[in-house]
Short mmCIF file of C-alpha atoms in Angstrom, two decimals:
data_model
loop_
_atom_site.label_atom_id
_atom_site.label_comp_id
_atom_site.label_asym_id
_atom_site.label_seq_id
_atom_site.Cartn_x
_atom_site.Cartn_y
_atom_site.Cartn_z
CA UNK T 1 103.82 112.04 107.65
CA UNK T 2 103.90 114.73 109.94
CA UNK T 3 103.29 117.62 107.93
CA UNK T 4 100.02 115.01 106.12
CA UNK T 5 98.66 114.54 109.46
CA UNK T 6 98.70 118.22 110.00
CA UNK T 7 97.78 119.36 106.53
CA UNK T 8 94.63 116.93 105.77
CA UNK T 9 93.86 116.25 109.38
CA UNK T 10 93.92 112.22 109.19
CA UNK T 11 96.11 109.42 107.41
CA UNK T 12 95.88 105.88 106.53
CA UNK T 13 98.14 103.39 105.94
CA UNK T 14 98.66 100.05 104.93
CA UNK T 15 101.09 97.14 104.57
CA UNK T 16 101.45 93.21 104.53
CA UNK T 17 101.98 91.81 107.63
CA UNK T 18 104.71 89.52 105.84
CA UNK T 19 106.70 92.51 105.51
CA UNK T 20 107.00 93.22 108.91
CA UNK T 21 107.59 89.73 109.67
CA UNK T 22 111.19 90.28 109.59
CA UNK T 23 111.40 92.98 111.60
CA UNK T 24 109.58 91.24 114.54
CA UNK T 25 112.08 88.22 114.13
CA UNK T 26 114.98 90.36 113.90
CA UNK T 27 115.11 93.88 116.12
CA UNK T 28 116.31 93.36 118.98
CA UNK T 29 114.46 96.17 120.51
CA UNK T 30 111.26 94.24 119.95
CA UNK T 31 110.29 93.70 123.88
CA UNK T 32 111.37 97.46 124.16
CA UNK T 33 108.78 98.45 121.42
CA UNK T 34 106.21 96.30 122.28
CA UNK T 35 106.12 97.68 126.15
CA UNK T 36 103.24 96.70 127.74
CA UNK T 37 101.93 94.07 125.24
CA UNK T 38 105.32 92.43 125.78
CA UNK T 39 103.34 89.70 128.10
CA UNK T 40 100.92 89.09 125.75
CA UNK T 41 103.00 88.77 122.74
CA UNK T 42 105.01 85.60 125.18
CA UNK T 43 101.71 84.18 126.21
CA UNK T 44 100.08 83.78 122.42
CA UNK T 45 100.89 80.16 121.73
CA UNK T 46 100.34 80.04 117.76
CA UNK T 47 103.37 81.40 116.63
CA UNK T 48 101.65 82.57 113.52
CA UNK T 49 98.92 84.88 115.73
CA UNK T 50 101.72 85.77 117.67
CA UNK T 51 103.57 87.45 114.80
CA UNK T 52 101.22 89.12 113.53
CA UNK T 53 100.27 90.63 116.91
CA UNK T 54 103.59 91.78 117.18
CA UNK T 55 103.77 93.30 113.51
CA UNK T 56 100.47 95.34 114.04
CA UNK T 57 101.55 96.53 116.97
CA UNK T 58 104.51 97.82 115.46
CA UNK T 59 102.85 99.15 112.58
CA UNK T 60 100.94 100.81 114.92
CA UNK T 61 103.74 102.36 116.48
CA UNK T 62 105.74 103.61 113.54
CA UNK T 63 102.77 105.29 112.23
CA UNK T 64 102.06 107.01 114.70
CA UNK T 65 105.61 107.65 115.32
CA UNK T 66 106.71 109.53 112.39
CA UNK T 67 103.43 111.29 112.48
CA UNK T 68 104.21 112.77 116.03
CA UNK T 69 107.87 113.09 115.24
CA UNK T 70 109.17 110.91 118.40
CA UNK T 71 110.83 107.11 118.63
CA UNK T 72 108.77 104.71 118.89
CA UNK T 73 109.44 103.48 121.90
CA UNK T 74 108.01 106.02 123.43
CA UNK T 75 104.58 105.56 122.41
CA UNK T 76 102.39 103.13 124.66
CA UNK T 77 99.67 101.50 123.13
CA UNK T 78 96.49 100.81 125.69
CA UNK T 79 93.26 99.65 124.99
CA UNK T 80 89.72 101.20 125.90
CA UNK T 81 86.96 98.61 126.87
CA UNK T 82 85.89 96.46 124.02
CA UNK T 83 89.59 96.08 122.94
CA UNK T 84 89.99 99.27 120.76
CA UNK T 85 93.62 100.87 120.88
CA UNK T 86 95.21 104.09 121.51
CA UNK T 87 98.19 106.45 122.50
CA UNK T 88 98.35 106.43 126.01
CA UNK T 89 98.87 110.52 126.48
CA UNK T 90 98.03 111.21 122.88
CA UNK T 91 94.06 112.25 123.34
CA UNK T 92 94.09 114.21 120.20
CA UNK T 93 95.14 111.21 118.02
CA UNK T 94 92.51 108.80 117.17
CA UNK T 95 93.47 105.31 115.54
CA UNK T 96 92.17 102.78 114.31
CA UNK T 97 93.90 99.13 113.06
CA UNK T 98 92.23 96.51 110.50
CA UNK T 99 93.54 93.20 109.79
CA UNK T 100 92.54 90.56 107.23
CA UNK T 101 94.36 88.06 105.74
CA UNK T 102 98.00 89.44 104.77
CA UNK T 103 96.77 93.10 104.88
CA UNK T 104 97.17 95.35 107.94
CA UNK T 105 96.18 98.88 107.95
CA UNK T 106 96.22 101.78 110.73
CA UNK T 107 94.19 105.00 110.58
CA UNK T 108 94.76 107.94 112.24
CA UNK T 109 92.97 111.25 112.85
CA UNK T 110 93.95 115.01 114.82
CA UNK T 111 90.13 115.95 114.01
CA UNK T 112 87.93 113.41 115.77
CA UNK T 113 86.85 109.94 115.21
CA UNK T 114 88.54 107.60 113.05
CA UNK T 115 87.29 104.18 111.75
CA UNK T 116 89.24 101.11 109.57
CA UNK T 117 87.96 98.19 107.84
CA UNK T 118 89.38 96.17 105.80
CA UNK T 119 87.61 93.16 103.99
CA UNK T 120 89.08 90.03 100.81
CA UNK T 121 87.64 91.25 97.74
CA UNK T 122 86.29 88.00 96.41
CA UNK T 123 84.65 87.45 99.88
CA UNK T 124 81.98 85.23 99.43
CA UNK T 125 78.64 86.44 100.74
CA UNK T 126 75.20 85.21 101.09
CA UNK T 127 73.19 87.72 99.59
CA UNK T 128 69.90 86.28 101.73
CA UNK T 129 71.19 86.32 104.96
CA UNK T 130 73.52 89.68 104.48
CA UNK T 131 70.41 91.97 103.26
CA UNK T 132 68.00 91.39 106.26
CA UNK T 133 71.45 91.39 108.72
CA UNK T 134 72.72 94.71 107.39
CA UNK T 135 70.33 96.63 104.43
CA UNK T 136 68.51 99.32 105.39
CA UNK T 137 65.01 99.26 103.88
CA UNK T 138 66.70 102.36 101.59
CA UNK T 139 69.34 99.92 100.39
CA UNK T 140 67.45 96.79 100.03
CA UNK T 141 65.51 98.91 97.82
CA UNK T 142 68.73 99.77 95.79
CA UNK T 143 69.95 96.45 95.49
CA UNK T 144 66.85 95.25 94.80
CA UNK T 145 66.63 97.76 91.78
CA UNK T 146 70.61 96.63 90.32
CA UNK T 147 71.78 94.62 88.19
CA UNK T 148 72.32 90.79 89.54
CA UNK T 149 75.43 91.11 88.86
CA UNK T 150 76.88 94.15 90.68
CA UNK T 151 74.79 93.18 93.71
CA UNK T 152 77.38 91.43 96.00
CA UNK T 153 80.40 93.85 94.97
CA UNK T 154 77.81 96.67 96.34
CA UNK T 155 76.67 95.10 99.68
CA UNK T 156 80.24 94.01 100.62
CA UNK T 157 81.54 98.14 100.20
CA UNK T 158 78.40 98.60 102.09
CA UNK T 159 79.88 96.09 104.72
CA UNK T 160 82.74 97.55 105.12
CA UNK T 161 81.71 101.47 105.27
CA UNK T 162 79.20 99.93 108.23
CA UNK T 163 82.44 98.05 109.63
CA UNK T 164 84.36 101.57 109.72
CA UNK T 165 81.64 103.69 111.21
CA UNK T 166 80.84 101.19 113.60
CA UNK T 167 84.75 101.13 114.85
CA UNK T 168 85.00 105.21 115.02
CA UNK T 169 82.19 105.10 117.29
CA UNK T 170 83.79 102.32 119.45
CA UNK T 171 81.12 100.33 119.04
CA UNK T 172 82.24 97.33 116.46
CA UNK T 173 79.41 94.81 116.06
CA UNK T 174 77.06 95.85 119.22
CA UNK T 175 75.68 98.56 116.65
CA UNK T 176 73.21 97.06 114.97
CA UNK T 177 73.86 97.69 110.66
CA UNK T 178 70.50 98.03 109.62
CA UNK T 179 70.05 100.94 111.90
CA UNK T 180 71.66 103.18 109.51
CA UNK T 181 72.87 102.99 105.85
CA UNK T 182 74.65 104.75 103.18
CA UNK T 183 73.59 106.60 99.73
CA UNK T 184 75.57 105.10 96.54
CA UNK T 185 77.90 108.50 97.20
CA UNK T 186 78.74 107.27 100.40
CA UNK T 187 76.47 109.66 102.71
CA UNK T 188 75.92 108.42 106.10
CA UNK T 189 71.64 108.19 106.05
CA UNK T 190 68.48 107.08 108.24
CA UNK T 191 66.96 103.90 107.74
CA UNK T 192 64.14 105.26 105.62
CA UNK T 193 67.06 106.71 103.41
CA UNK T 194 67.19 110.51 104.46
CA UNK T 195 70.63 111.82 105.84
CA UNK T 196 71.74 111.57 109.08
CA UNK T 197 75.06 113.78 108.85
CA UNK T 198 75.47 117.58 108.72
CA UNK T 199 78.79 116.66 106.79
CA UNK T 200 80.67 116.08 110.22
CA UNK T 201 81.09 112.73 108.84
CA UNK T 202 83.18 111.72 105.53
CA UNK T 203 83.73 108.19 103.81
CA UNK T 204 85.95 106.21 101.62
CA UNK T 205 86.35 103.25 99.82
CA UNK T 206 89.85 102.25 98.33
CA UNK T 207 90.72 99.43 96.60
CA UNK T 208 94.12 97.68 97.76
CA UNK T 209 96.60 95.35 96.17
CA UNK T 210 93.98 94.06 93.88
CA UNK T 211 92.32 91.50 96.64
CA UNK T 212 91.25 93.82 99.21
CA UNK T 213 88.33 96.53 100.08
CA UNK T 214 89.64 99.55 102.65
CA UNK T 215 86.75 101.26 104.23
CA UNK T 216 87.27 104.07 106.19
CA UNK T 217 85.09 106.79 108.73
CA UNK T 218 86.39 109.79 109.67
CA UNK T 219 84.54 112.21 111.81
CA UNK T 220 85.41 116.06 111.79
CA UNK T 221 84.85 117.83 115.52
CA UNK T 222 86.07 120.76 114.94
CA UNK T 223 88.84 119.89 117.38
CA UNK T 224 91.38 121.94 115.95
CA UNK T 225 90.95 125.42 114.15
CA UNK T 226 94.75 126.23 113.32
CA UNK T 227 95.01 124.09 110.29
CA UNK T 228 92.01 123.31 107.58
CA UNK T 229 89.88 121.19 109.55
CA UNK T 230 88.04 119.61 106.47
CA UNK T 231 88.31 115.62 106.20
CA UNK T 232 90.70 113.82 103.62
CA UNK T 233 91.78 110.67 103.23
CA UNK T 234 95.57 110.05 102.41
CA UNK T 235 96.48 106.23 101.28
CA UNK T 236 100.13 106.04 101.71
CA UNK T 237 101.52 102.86 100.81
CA UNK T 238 104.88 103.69 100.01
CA UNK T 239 105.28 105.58 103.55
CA UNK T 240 106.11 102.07 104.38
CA UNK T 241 109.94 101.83 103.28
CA UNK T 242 110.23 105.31 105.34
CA UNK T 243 109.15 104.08 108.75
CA UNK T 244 109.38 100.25 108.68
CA UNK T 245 112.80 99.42 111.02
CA UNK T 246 115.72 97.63 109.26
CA UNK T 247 117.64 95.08 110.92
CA UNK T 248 120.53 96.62 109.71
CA UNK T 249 119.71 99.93 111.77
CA UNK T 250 118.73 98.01 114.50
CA UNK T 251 121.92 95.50 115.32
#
């Protein structure tokens, strides 16, 4: 994970949150890992919210963890205004965590900005409300032209690419989505369609387990020139049997 981070300049993962679910019951270590967020994790009241608090935040942790080559407990995870986490001490990693459903997934960047989203598949949408909300005059114009068919599949990748960029900028739903757009390739544009990115900017859209989207941002500043600065997207699922803690190891 490590040598990924460094190679291709960001990672993302993603798991079930049932998997971890164990691992949260079990380690004893879990107030230990969880630090600060220990209180937090007491006060939820739904056991089921709580869990899954707990499992993100560990996810979080043994991402980032292998990736920096240090125990987990030694991360601390704090939160800038608006609720958005990071590595206390750790300025040069960006992350980013998206949660729907059973799916969890973290992102995380050395090169600048990183954004997650993560979205059901079969989401129902209301194409009526959803095109004045989010479209661009640009994309109404593309849906408009497609098949009736295709439409809703199209605007809900388009939801979650908007989801993502909005979350690398910090801003989550405050930026208005029909303030910018995207080209069928994915190219961050202007309203009236033209682009809006000198290629500092790259996006992705994976689909996950059969039942999810994955949308994710990542923004290239230049912030490191000793390793190819260029922006990738690795989708590591099976990095999960590597870092996720067994009971076994933990008793």
């Amino acid at each position: 994970m490590k040598e990924d981070l460094a190679r291709l300049g960001n990672a993302l993962v993603y798991t079930t949150w049932s998997e971890w679910l164990p691992s949260v019951l079990t380690t004893p270590r879990l107030r230990e890992l969880l630090g600060r967020d220990w209180p937090r994790y007491r006060r939820t009241p739904d056991a089921t919210v709580r869990y899954r608090f707990a499992a993100a935040r560990l996810l979080i942790k043994y991402t980032a963890a292998a990736a920096l080559a240090t125990p987990p407990e030694y991360l601390e995870i704090a939160y800038r205004l608006g609720g958005r986490p990071y590595l206390r001490g750790f300025d040069q990693i960006d992350l980013s965590l998206s949660h729907t459903g059973d799916l969890m997934a973290v992102g995380l960047s050395r090169t600048g900005r990183i954004g997650v989203d993560v979205e059901p598949a079969d989401r129902l949408v209301r194409l009526d409300l959803l095109q004045t909300q989010i479209l661009t005059p640009a994309e109404a114009r593309e849906v408009a032209a497609m098949p009736e068919d295709r439409r809703t599949a199209h605007i809900l990748r388009l939801w979650t690419l908007k989801e993502a960029y909005s979350k690398a900028l910090g801003q989550g739903l405050r930026l208005g989505f029909n303030e910018f757009g995207f080209s069928p390739g994915g190219r961050l544009r202007a309203p009236d369609g033209s682009s809006a990115s000198r290629g500092e900017w790259d996006f992705a859209t994976h689909p996950v387990m059969d039942r999810y989207l994955l949308s994710v941002a990542c923004h290239d500043a230049g912030l490191n020139t000793a390793y190819d600065t260029s922006v990738h997207t690795m989708l590591d699922r099976g990095f999960l049997s590597a870092m996720q803690p067994k009971a076994s190891e933990e008793s």
